[in-house]
Coordinates of C-alpha atoms in Angstrom, one line a residue:
X176 CA 122.6 150.4 123.0
X177 CA 123.7 146.8 122.9
X178 CA 121.7 143.9 124.3
X179 CA 124.2 143.4 127.1
X180 CA 124.0 147.1 128.0
X181 CA 120.2 147.0 128.1
X182 CA 119.9 144.0 130.3
X183 CA 122.6 145.2 132.8
X184 CA 120.9 148.6 132.8
X185 CA 117.5 147.1 133.6
X186 CA 119.1 144.8 136.3
X187 CA 120.8 147.7 138.0
X188 CA 117.8 150.0 137.9
X189 CA 115.5 147.3 139.1
X190 CA 117.7 146.5 142.1
X191 CA 117.9 150.2 143.0
X192 CA 114.1 150.6 142.7
X193 CA 113.4 147.6 144.9
X194 CA 115.9 148.7 147.6
X195 CA 114.6 152.3 147.7
X196 CA 111.0 151.2 147.7
X197 CA 111.5 148.8 150.5
X198 CA 113.3 151.3 152.6
X199 CA 110.8 154.0 152.0
X200 CA 107.9 151.7 153.0
X201 CA 109.6 150.7 156.2
X202 CA 109.9 154.0 158.0
X203 CA 113.1 155.0 156.1
X204 CA 112.0 158.5 155.2
X205 CA 109.8 159.9 158.0
X206 CA 107.6 158.2 160.6
X207 CA 105.6 159.0 163.6
X208 CA 106.1 157.5 167.1
X209 CA 105.0 158.6 170.5
X210 CA 103.3 161.7 169.2
X211 CA 106.4 162.9 167.3
X212 CA 107.5 162.9 163.7
X213 CA 111.0 161.5 163.2
X214 CA 113.2 161.5 160.2
X215 CA 114.3 158.0 159.2
X216 CA 117.8 157.0 158.3
X217 CA 117.1 157.1 154.5
X218 CA 115.7 160.6 154.9
X219 CA 118.8 161.8 156.8
X220 CA 121.0 160.0 154.2
X221 CA 119.2 161.7 151.3
X222 CA 119.9 165.1 152.8
X223 CA 123.6 164.3 153.2
X224 CA 123.9 162.5 149.9
X225 CA 122.8 165.7 148.0
X226 CA 126.3 167.1 148.8
X227 CA 128.1 163.8 148.4
X228 CA 126.4 163.0 145.0
X229 CA 127.0 166.5 143.8
X230 CA 130.7 166.0 144.3
X231 CA 130.6 163.4 141.4
X232 CA 130.1 166.3 139.0
X233 CA 133.2 168.3 140.1
X234 CA 135.3 166.1 142.3
X235 CA 136.8 163.7 139.7
X236 CA 137.6 166.5 137.3
X237 CA 139.3 168.6 140.0
X238 CA 141.2 165.6 141.2
X239 CA 142.4 164.9 137.6
X240 CA 143.6 168.5 137.4
X241 CA 146.0 168.0 140.3
X242 CA 147.1 164.3 140.0
X243 CA 146.0 163.1 136.6
X244 CA 144.8 159.5 136.1
X245 CA 146.0 158.6 139.6
X246 CA 142.8 160.2 140.7
X247 CA 141.1 156.9 140.0
X248 CA 143.0 155.1 142.7
X249 CA 142.6 157.9 145.2
X250 CA 138.9 158.3 144.6
X251 CA 138.5 154.7 145.8
X252 CA 141.1 155.0 148.6
X253 CA 139.5 158.2 150.0
X254 CA 136.1 156.6 149.9
X255 CA 137.4 153.8 152.1
X256 CA 139.0 156.3 154.5
X257 CA 135.7 158.2 154.7
X258 CA 133.9 154.9 155.5
X259 CA 136.2 154.4 158.5
X260 CA 135.5 157.9 159.6
X261 CA 131.7 157.4 159.3
X262 CA 131.9 154.5 161.8
X263 CA 133.8 156.8 164.2
X264 CA 131.0 159.4 163.8
X265 CA 128.5 156.7 164.8
X266 CA 130.5 156.1 168.0
X267 CA 130.3 159.9 168.7
X268 CA 126.6 159.8 168.2
X269 CA 126.2 157.1 170.8
X270 CA 128.5 159.0 173.2
X271 CA 126.5 162.3 172.8
X272 CA 123.2 160.5 173.4
X273 CA 124.6 158.8 176.4
X274 CA 125.7 162.1 177.8
X275 CA 122.2 163.6 177.3
X276 CA 123.3 165.7 174.2
X277 CA 121.6 165.6 170.8
X278 CA 122.6 167.7 167.9
X279 CA 125.5 170.0 167.3
X280 CA 127.9 167.4 166.0
X281 CA 131.5 168.4 166.1
X282 CA 130.7 171.5 168.2
X283 CA 129.0 169.5 171.0
X284 CA 131.6 166.8 171.3
X285 CA 134.6 169.3 171.2
X286 CA 132.8 171.6 173.7
X287 CA 132.2 168.7 176.2
X288 CA 135.8 167.5 175.9
X289 CA 137.9 170.6 175.2
X290 CA 135.8 173.6 176.2
X291 CA 134.7 176.8 174.6
X292 CA 137.7 177.9 172.6
X293 CA 138.3 174.7 170.6
X294 CA 134.5 174.1 170.2
X295 CA 134.1 177.5 168.6
X296 CA 137.0 176.7 166.2
X297 CA 135.0 173.6 165.4
X298 CA 132.0 175.7 164.7
X299 CA 134.0 178.0 162.4
X300 CA 135.4 175.0 160.6
X301 CA 132.1 173.5 159.7
X302 CA 130.5 176.8 158.9
X303 CA 133.3 177.7 156.5
X304 CA 132.7 174.3 154.8
X305 CA 128.9 174.9 154.6
X306 CA 129.3 178.4 153.3
X307 CA 131.8 177.5 150.6
X308 CA 129.9 174.3 149.7
X309 CA 126.6 176.2 149.3
X310 CA 128.1 179.0 147.2
X311 CA 130.0 176.5 145.0
X312 CA 126.9 174.4 144.6
X313 CA 124.8 177.3 143.4
X314 CA 127.5 178.5 141.0
X315 CA 128.2 175.1 139.6
X316 CA 124.5 174.3 139.2
X317 CA 124.1 177.3 136.9
X318 CA 127.3 176.5 135.0
X319 CA 126.2 172.9 134.4
X320 CA 122.8 174.0 133.2
X321 CA 124.5 176.5 130.9
X322 CA 126.3 173.6 129.2
X323 CA 122.9 172.3 128.0
X324 CA 120.7 175.4 127.8
X325 CA 121.9 178.8 126.6
X326 CA 122.0 181.2 129.6
X327 CA 122.8 184.9 129.2
X328 CA 125.9 185.9 131.2
X329 CA 124.1 188.8 132.9
X330 CA 121.5 186.6 134.6
X331 CA 123.8 183.9 136.0
X332 CA 124.4 185.5 139.3
X333 CA 120.7 186.3 139.8
X334 CA 120.0 182.6 139.0
X335 CA 122.6 181.5 141.6
X336 CA 121.0 183.8 144.2
X337 CA 117.6 182.5 143.2
X338 CA 118.7 178.9 144.0
X339 CA 119.9 180.1 147.4
X340 CA 116.6 181.7 148.4
X341 CA 114.4 179.0 146.9
X342 CA 116.1 176.4 149.1
X343 CA 115.9 178.8 152.1
X344 CA 112.1 178.9 151.5
X345 CA 112.0 175.1 151.2
X346 CA 113.6 174.8 154.7
X347 CA 111.3 177.4 156.2
X348 CA 108.3 175.4 155.1
X349 CA 109.3 172.6 157.5
X350 CA 111.5 169.5 157.7
X351 CA 108.9 166.9 156.6
X352 CA 108.3 168.5 153.2
X353 CA 112.0 169.1 152.9
X354 CA 112.9 165.5 153.5
X355 CA 110.4 164.1 151.0
X356 CA 111.3 166.7 148.3
X357 CA 115.0 165.9 148.8
X358 CA 114.3 162.2 148.6
X359 CA 112.5 162.6 145.3
X360 CA 115.5 164.5 143.9
X361 CA 117.8 161.8 145.4
X362 CA 115.9 159.1 143.5
X363 CA 116.3 160.9 140.2
X364 CA 120.0 161.3 140.8
X365 CA 120.3 157.7 141.8
X366 CA 118.7 156.5 138.6
X367 CA 121.0 158.7 136.5
X368 CA 124.2 157.6 138.2
X369 CA 123.3 153.9 138.5
X370 CA 122.5 154.0 134.7
X371 CA 125.9 155.7 134.2
X372 CA 127.7 152.8 136.0
X373 CA 125.8 150.1 134.0
X374 CA 126.4 151.8 130.6
X375 CA 130.1 152.5 131.5
X376 CA 130.8 148.9 132.5
X377 CA 129.4 147.5 129.3
X378 CA 131.1 150.1 127.1
X379 CA 134.7 149.4 128.2
X380 CA 136.9 148.9 125.2
X381 CA 140.6 148.1 124.9
X382 CA 141.7 151.7 125.3
X383 CA 139.4 152.3 128.3
X384 CA 140.6 149.1 130.0
X385 CA 144.2 150.1 129.5
X386 CA 143.4 153.6 131.0
X387 CA 141.6 151.9 133.9
X388 CA 144.5 149.6 134.7
X389 CA 147.0 152.4 134.5
X390 CA 144.9 154.6 136.8
X391 CA 145.4 152.0 139.6
X392 CA 148.7 150.4 138.7
X393 CA 150.8 153.6 138.4
X394 CA 150.0 155.2 141.8
X395 CA 150.6 151.9 143.6
X396 CA 153.9 151.5 141.7
X397 CA 154.8 155.1 142.5
X398 CA 154.3 154.6 146.2
X399 CA 156.0 151.3 146.3
X400 CA 159.1 152.8 144.8
X401 CA 159.2 156.0 146.8
X402 CA 160.0 154.7 150.3
X403 CA 157.9 155.2 153.3
X404 CA 158.1 158.9 153.5
X405 CA 157.7 159.4 149.8
X406 CA 154.6 157.1 149.7
X407 CA 153.0 158.9 152.7
X408 CA 153.6 162.3 151.1
X409 CA 152.1 161.2 147.8
X410 CA 149.2 159.5 149.5
X411 CA 148.6 162.8 151.4
X412 CA 148.5 164.7 148.2
X413 CA 146.1 162.2 146.7
X414 CA 143.7 162.2 149.6
X415 CA 143.9 166.0 149.9
X416 CA 143.0 166.3 146.2
X417 CA 139.8 164.2 146.5
X418 CA 138.6 164.9 150.1
X419 CA 136.3 167.8 149.0
X420 CA 133.9 165.2 147.7
X421 CA 132.8 164.2 151.2
X422 CA 131.6 167.4 152.9
X423 CA 128.1 166.1 153.5
X424 CA 129.3 163.4 155.9
X425 CA 129.2 165.7 159.0
X426 CA 125.5 166.5 158.3
X427 CA 124.2 163.2 159.5
X428 CA 125.6 163.8 163.0
X429 CA 124.3 167.4 162.9
X430 CA 120.7 166.1 162.4
X431 CA 120.7 163.9 165.5
X432 CA 117.9 166.0 167.0
X433 CA 115.6 164.9 164.1
X434 CA 116.1 161.1 164.6
X435 CA 114.8 158.8 167.3
X436 CA 118.1 157.6 168.6
X437 CA 121.8 157.0 167.7
X438 CA 120.9 153.7 166.0
X439 CA 119.2 155.6 163.3
X440 CA 122.5 157.5 162.8
X441 CA 124.3 154.2 162.6
X442 CA 121.9 153.0 159.9
X443 CA 122.3 156.3 158.0
X444 CA 126.1 156.1 158.0
X445 CA 126.0 152.5 156.9
X446 CA 123.6 153.4 154.1
X447 CA 125.9 156.2 153.1
X448 CA 129.0 154.1 153.2
X449 CA 127.5 151.5 150.9
X450 CA 125.8 153.8 148.4
X451 CA 128.6 156.4 148.5
X452 CA 131.2 153.7 148.1
X453 CA 129.5 152.6 144.9
X454 CA 128.3 155.7 143.2
X455 CA 131.0 158.3 143.7
X456 CA 134.1 156.2 142.9
X457 CA 132.2 154.2 140.3
X458 CA 131.0 157.1 138.2
X459 CA 134.2 159.1 138.8
X460 CA 136.5 156.2 137.7
X461 CA 134.4 155.3 134.7
X462 CA 134.2 159.0 133.6
X463 CA 138.0 159.3 133.7
X464 CA 138.3 156.0 131.9
X465 CA 136.0 156.8 129.0
X466 CA 136.6 160.5 128.3
X467 CA 139.8 160.7 126.1
X468 CA 141.0 164.0 127.5
X469 CA 139.6 164.6 131.0
X470 CA 141.6 167.8 131.4
X471 CA 139.6 169.5 128.7
X472 CA 136.3 168.7 130.4
X473 CA 137.0 169.3 134.1
X474 CA 133.8 171.2 134.8
X475 CA 131.5 169.0 132.7
X476 CA 133.4 165.6 132.9
X477 CA 130.4 163.4 133.9
X478 CA 128.1 165.0 131.4
X479 CA 130.8 164.5 128.7
X480 CA 131.1 160.9 129.9
X481 CA 127.3 160.4 129.5
X482 CA 127.4 161.6 125.9
X483 CA 130.4 159.4 125.3
X484 CA 128.6 156.2 126.4
X485 CA 125.0 156.8 125.3
X486 CA 124.7 159.9 123.2
X487 CA 123.2 163.4 123.5
X488 CA 119.9 162.4 125.2
X489 CA 121.6 160.8 128.1
X490 CA 124.0 163.7 128.2
X491 CA 121.1 166.1 128.7
X492 CA 119.7 163.9 131.5
X493 CA 123.1 163.8 133.2
X494 CA 123.5 167.6 132.9
X495 CA 120.1 168.1 134.5
X496 CA 121.0 165.6 137.2
X497 CA 124.2 167.6 137.9
X498 CA 122.2 170.9 138.1
X499 CA 119.7 169.4 140.5
X500 CA 122.4 167.7 142.6
X501 CA 124.5 170.9 143.0
X502 CA 121.4 173.0 143.8
X503 CA 120.2 170.6 146.5
X504 CA 123.7 170.1 147.9
X505 CA 123.1 173.5 149.4
X506 CA 120.2 171.9 151.3
X507 CA 122.9 170.0 153.2
X508 CA 124.3 173.3 154.3
X509 CA 120.9 174.6 155.4
X510 CA 119.9 171.6 157.4
X511 CA 123.3 171.0 159.0
X512 CA 123.9 174.7 159.6
X513 CA 120.5 175.2 161.2
X514 CA 120.9 172.3 163.6
X515 CA 124.5 173.5 164.5
X516 CA 123.5 177.1 165.2
X517 CA 120.3 176.0 167.1
X518 CA 122.5 174.0 169.5
X519 CA 124.8 176.9 170.0
X520 CA 121.9 179.3 170.6
X521 CA 120.4 177.0 173.2
X522 CA 123.6 176.6 175.0
X523 CA 124.3 180.4 175.2
X524 CA 120.7 181.5 175.7
X525 CA 120.4 183.4 172.4
X526 CA 116.6 183.5 172.4
X527 CA 116.4 185.8 169.4
X528 CA 117.9 183.0 167.3
X529 CA 115.5 180.3 168.7
X530 CA 112.2 181.9 167.6
X531 CA 110.2 179.5 165.3
X532 CA 107.5 179.9 162.8
X533 CA 104.2 178.0 162.6
X534 CA 106.1 175.0 161.2
X535 CA 108.4 175.0 164.2
X536 CA 111.4 176.1 162.1
X537 CA 114.1 178.5 163.2
X538 CA 113.6 180.8 160.3
X539 CA 116.0 183.4 161.7
X540 CA 118.9 181.0 161.4
X541 CA 117.9 179.9 157.9
X542 CA 117.7 183.5 156.8
X543 CA 121.1 184.2 158.3
X544 CA 122.7 181.3 156.4
X545 CA 121.1 182.3 153.2
X546 CA 122.5 185.8 153.7
X547 CA 126.0 184.4 154.2
X548 CA 125.8 182.3 151.1
X549 CA 124.6 185.4 149.1
X550 CA 127.4 187.5 150.4
X551 CA 130.1 185.0 149.3
X552 CA 128.6 184.7 145.8
X553 CA 128.5 188.4 145.4
X554 CA 132.1 188.9 146.8
X555 CA 133.5 186.3 144.4
X556 CA 131.3 187.5 141.5
X557 CA 130.1 184.0 141.1
X558 CA 133.7 182.6 140.4
X559 CA 133.7 178.8 140.9
X560 CA 137.5 178.8 140.9
X561 CA 137.8 181.4 143.7
X562 CA 135.2 179.6 145.9
X563 CA 136.8 176.2 145.2
X564 CA 140.1 177.7 146.4
X565 CA 138.5 178.1 149.8
X566 CA 137.0 174.7 150.0
X567 CA 137.9 171.6 152.1
X568 CA 140.0 173.3 154.8
X569 CA 137.1 173.6 157.2
X570 CA 136.0 170.1 156.4
X571 CA 139.4 168.6 157.3
X572 CA 139.7 170.7 160.5
X573 CA 136.3 169.4 161.7
X574 CA 137.4 165.8 160.9
X575 CA 140.5 166.2 163.0
X576 CA 138.7 167.9 165.9
X577 CA 135.9 165.2 166.0
X578 CA 138.5 162.4 166.1
X579 CA 140.6 164.1 168.7
X580 CA 137.6 164.5 171.0
X581 CA 136.6 160.9 170.5
X582 CA 140.1 159.5 171.3
X583 CA 140.4 161.9 174.3
X584 CA 137.1 160.7 175.7
X585 CA 137.9 157.1 175.3
X586 CA 141.3 157.5 176.9
X587 CA 139.9 159.5 179.8
X588 CA 136.6 157.6 180.4
X589 CA 137.3 154.1 178.9
X590 CA 134.5 151.9 177.7
X591 CA 132.5 151.2 180.8
X592 CA 129.9 153.8 179.6
X593 CA 128.5 153.9 176.1
X594 CA 130.0 150.6 175.1
X595 CA 127.4 149.4 172.6
X596 CA 129.4 150.7 169.7
X597 CA 133.2 151.0 169.5
X598 CA 135.6 151.5 166.7
X599 CA 139.0 151.3 168.3
X600 CA 141.5 154.0 169.5
X601 CA 144.3 152.8 167.1
X602 CA 142.0 153.2 164.1
X603 CA 141.0 156.7 165.1
X604 CA 144.6 157.7 165.8
X605 CA 145.4 156.6 162.3
X606 CA 142.6 158.7 160.9
X607 CA 143.8 161.7 162.8
X608 CA 147.2 161.4 161.2
X609 CA 145.7 161.0 157.8
X610 CA 143.4 164.0 158.0
X611 CA 145.9 166.2 159.8
X612 CA 148.4 165.6 157.0
X613 CA 145.8 166.4 154.4
X614 CA 144.9 169.5 156.4
X615 CA 148.5 170.7 156.2
X616 CA 148.6 170.1 152.5
X617 CA 145.3 171.8 151.7
X618 CA 146.2 174.8 154.0
X619 CA 149.5 175.3 152.2
X620 CA 147.9 175.2 148.7
X621 CA 144.7 177.1 149.4
X622 CA 145.7 180.3 151.0
X623 CA 142.3 182.0 150.6
X624 CA 140.6 179.1 152.3
X625 CA 143.1 179.1 155.2
X626 CA 142.7 182.8 155.7
X627 CA 138.9 182.5 155.7
X628 CA 139.0 179.6 158.2
X629 CA 141.5 181.4 160.5
X630 CA 139.5 184.7 160.4
X631 CA 136.2 182.9 161.0
X632 CA 137.7 181.0 163.9
X633 CA 139.0 184.2 165.6
X634 CA 135.6 185.8 165.0
X635 CA 133.7 182.9 166.6
X636 CA 135.9 182.8 169.7
X637 CA 135.3 186.6 170.1
X638 CA 131.6 186.2 169.7
X639 CA 131.6 183.3 172.1
X640 CA 133.3 185.5 174.8
X641 CA 130.6 188.2 174.2
X642 CA 127.8 185.6 174.4
X643 CA 129.1 184.1 177.6
X644 CA 129.5 187.6 179.1
X645 CA 126.1 189.2 178.1
X646 CA 123.8 186.2 177.7
X647 CA 124.7 182.9 179.4
X648 CA 127.9 181.2 180.3
X649 CA 127.3 177.5 179.7
X650 CA 130.3 176.5 181.8
X651 CA 128.6 177.7 185.0
X652 CA 125.9 175.0 184.8
X653 CA 128.6 172.3 184.7
X654 CA 130.8 173.8 187.4
X655 CA 127.9 173.9 189.9
X656 CA 127.6 170.1 189.7
X657 CA 131.1 169.6 191.1
X658 CA 132.8 170.2 194.4
X659 CA 135.3 173.0 194.8
X660 CA 138.8 173.1 196.3
X661 CA 137.3 175.2 199.1
X662 CA 135.0 172.3 200.0
X663 CA 138.0 170.0 200.3
X664 CA 139.9 172.6 202.4
X665 CA 137.1 172.9 204.9
X666 CA 136.8 169.1 205.3
X667 CA 140.6 168.8 205.9
X668 CA 140.6 171.7 208.3
X669 CA 138.0 169.8 210.4
X670 CA 139.9 166.5 210.4
X671 CA 141.7 165.5 213.6
X672 CA 145.3 164.3 213.6
X673 CA 148.5 165.6 212.0
X674 CA 148.5 163.2 209.0
X675 CA 146.2 163.4 206.0
X676 CA 145.9 160.4 203.8
X677 CA 144.9 161.8 200.4
X678 CA 143.6 159.2 197.9
X679 CA 143.2 160.0 194.2
X680 CA 140.4 157.6 193.2
X681 CA 139.2 156.9 189.7
X682 CA 135.5 157.5 189.0
X683 CA 134.4 153.9 189.6
X684 CA 136.8 152.9 192.4
X685 CA 135.6 152.3 196.0
X686 CA 135.9 154.8 198.7
X687 CA 136.8 153.9 202.3
X688 CA 135.5 155.6 205.5
X689 CA 138.6 155.4 207.6
X690 CA 139.4 158.5 209.9
X691 CA 142.1 160.7 208.5
X692 CA 141.5 159.6 204.9
X693 CA 140.0 161.8 202.2
X694 CA 139.3 160.8 198.6
X695 CA 139.5 163.0 195.5
X696 CA 138.2 162.1 192.0
X697 CA 138.9 164.2 189.0
X698 CA 136.3 164.2 186.2
X699 CA 136.1 166.0 182.9
X700 CA 134.6 169.5 183.5
X701 CA 131.7 169.4 181.2
X702 CA 130.6 165.8 181.6
X703 CA 128.2 164.4 184.2
X704 CA 130.3 164.0 187.4
X705 CA 130.5 160.6 189.2
X706 CA 128.3 159.9 192.2
X707 CA 129.7 161.0 195.5
X708 CA 130.4 157.9 197.6
X709 CA 130.7 159.4 201.1
X710 CA 131.3 162.6 203.1
X711 CA 135.1 162.2 202.6
X712 CA 134.8 161.9 198.8
X713 CA 135.2 165.0 196.7
X714 CA 134.6 165.2 192.9
X715 CA 136.7 168.0 191.3
X716 CA 136.5 169.1 187.7
X717 CA 139.6 169.1 185.4
X718 CA 140.1 170.6 182.0
X719 CA 141.4 168.3 179.2
X720 CA 143.5 171.2 178.1
X721 CA 145.8 170.6 181.2
X722 CA 145.1 167.0 182.0
X723 CA 144.6 165.1 185.3
X724 CA 148.3 165.1 186.3
X725 CA 148.6 168.9 186.0
X726 CA 145.4 169.4 188.1
X727 CA 146.7 166.9 190.7
X728 CA 150.0 168.8 191.0
X729 CA 148.2 172.1 191.3
X730 CA 146.0 170.7 194.1
X731 CA 149.0 169.2 196.0
X732 CA 150.9 172.5 195.8
X733 CA 147.8 174.4 197.1
X734 CA 147.2 172.0 200.0
X735 CA 150.9 171.9 201.0
X736 CA 150.9 175.7 201.2
X737 CA 147.5 175.9 202.9
X738 CA 148.3 173.3 205.6
X739 CA 152.0 173.6 206.4
X740 CA 151.5 171.8 209.7
X741 CA 150.0 168.7 208.2
X742 CA 151.8 165.7 206.8
X743 CA 150.3 164.4 203.6
X744 CA 150.4 160.8 202.4
X745 CA 149.2 160.5 198.8
X746 CA 147.7 157.2 197.7
X747 CA 147.5 156.4 193.9
X748 CA 145.6 153.4 192.6
X749 CA 147.4 150.5 190.8
X750 CA 147.0 151.0 187.1
X751 CA 144.9 148.2 185.7
X752 CA 143.5 149.8 182.5
X753 CA 143.8 148.0 179.2
X754 CA 146.2 149.7 176.8
X755 CA 143.5 149.6 174.1
X756 CA 141.2 151.6 176.4
X757 CA 143.7 154.1 177.8
X758 CA 146.8 154.6 175.8
X759 CA 147.9 157.3 178.2
X760 CA 148.3 155.0 181.1
X761 CA 152.0 154.6 180.6
X762 CA 152.5 158.4 180.4
X763 CA 150.4 158.9 183.5
X764 CA 152.4 156.3 185.5
X765 CA 155.6 158.0 184.4
X766 CA 154.3 161.3 185.7
X767 CA 153.3 159.6 189.0
X768 CA 156.9 158.3 189.4
X769 CA 158.2 161.9 189.0
X770 CA 155.9 163.4 191.6
X771 CA 158.3 162.9 194.6
X772 CA 160.9 165.1 192.8
X773 CA 158.3 167.9 192.8
X774 CA 157.0 167.2 196.3
X775 CA 159.9 165.9 198.4
X776 CA 158.0 166.5 201.7
X777 CA 155.0 164.3 200.7
X778 CA 154.9 160.5 200.9
X779 CA 153.5 158.7 197.8
X780 CA 152.2 155.2 197.6
X781 CA 150.9 153.3 194.5
X782 CA 148.8 150.4 195.8
X783 CA 146.1 147.9 195.0
X784 CA 143.3 147.3 197.5
X785 CA 141.3 144.0 196.9
X786 CA 137.5 144.2 196.9
X787 CA 137.4 141.3 199.5
X788 CA 139.7 140.9 202.4
X789 CA 142.5 138.4 201.6
X790 CA 143.2 135.6 204.0
X791 CA 146.4 135.9 206.0

């Protein structure tokens, strides 16, 4: 080791030690407050980072297999895209907490916005990702260990299953011991990878520098010379080839029940963005730069890189780090999966899944997850290639559903509530397009994964119907908080006069008390309804599946048929919303303008009423 390598290594490791020590001492791991134990943002990040850091040991090699040295550029680009997505997840955490919901992640937000069917597809998406990730982690952990220690072929599958059930036991013991154990492993991985970056930077020679420059120059030149569609298509392939490195990102949101508030989630995502943005692209790019033939070392690329820069001893350390990271990556699946299924069980009243042991852990759910991981390993006979073929499709589906729910909520509800953290509708729409394109690419090239995702989605929808039928229908609790069309009918029937002035008021608009006037406000079916502002004000639910305008048209047709002897005058408020808050305003106004064609016997008025009486 050269002098420059030694001093850079000491500097990097010292900074890492100081930062981790400071965070651990300042309630970063676990802490007690108000008689409860909370997991700090570093503890949550450590759980999620087990999967993210594990991806260093297979992600760059798999990416090279598909796109060659261009993987260097796309490892960095995908890291930036995931950082943008992490900020959107923080906004979802604030929204969920503001709506009185904690935990469940993609399931909860899609249920509140889109209802049961899409929310259960979201559950299937994240479960498929967890199951595949857990199985692949156990298999790859044994394979990496076998590259250092001789392991008989006949005991590899028993070792893989042993990892599964060891981590199941760790989770059953309770979350506190789990977090501290995981944090200890995370520190070891951090030291190994930080050392890898320091040694790799000081060991760059002319050949490695030329490879590094080519890895960034060539894909940029390729996209610049391919036109807009060609560049977008190539970028989609690149992102789709490297996205499997980030399956732990959803786990932070899943663990919202374990933290004090959404601000801890924000800190965890910020911590992940910084550390993940350094370690994963840093080690991956340097490994591709230093190893002369990455294609010959796909499964052990980082371990080979460690031998290349510092010899056999560091190679053994990196191989052990890989085995630990891949084993504890399964912990991400246990923690996130447990929180997800607990939320579903609470919503549908599945008491048999909610039984806890002395440590307060839902051991039935943990045992169920361990059984699913075991079944997949046995079905694939421990084949990493077959399991990898099923990977990433559920991850991308959950990304798209999360962002669709976030954008839909902001378009429908604006920013008057839960406005402390916002990321912008335009940015989230951009991410939807990126992840949707990557989803199409991965679905077309990983048929086994697509079939597993589709089959699991159908199964979850079927089980959801059964749970709502025989246990508890969660929609009923939300429906009882709203008025019904029958309530509105009875009020109109008791009104005097032949003319009914029907005002469609937005949630925060004023309501008048003039005789002959009735006000209707539509609110999302599974959100807290707006406060009723008078006896002539009715709050009706609408489904995002159909939209406000469709519900409005259905109501008008019903009232026109129910009261043929009444003349209806419909009042619509003047649209004042910012385009940045409600991109759909223009489309809604267009639909409003078309209403007279559908209801020629009803008078329509779009008007603005000032809050104070204007002088004549």
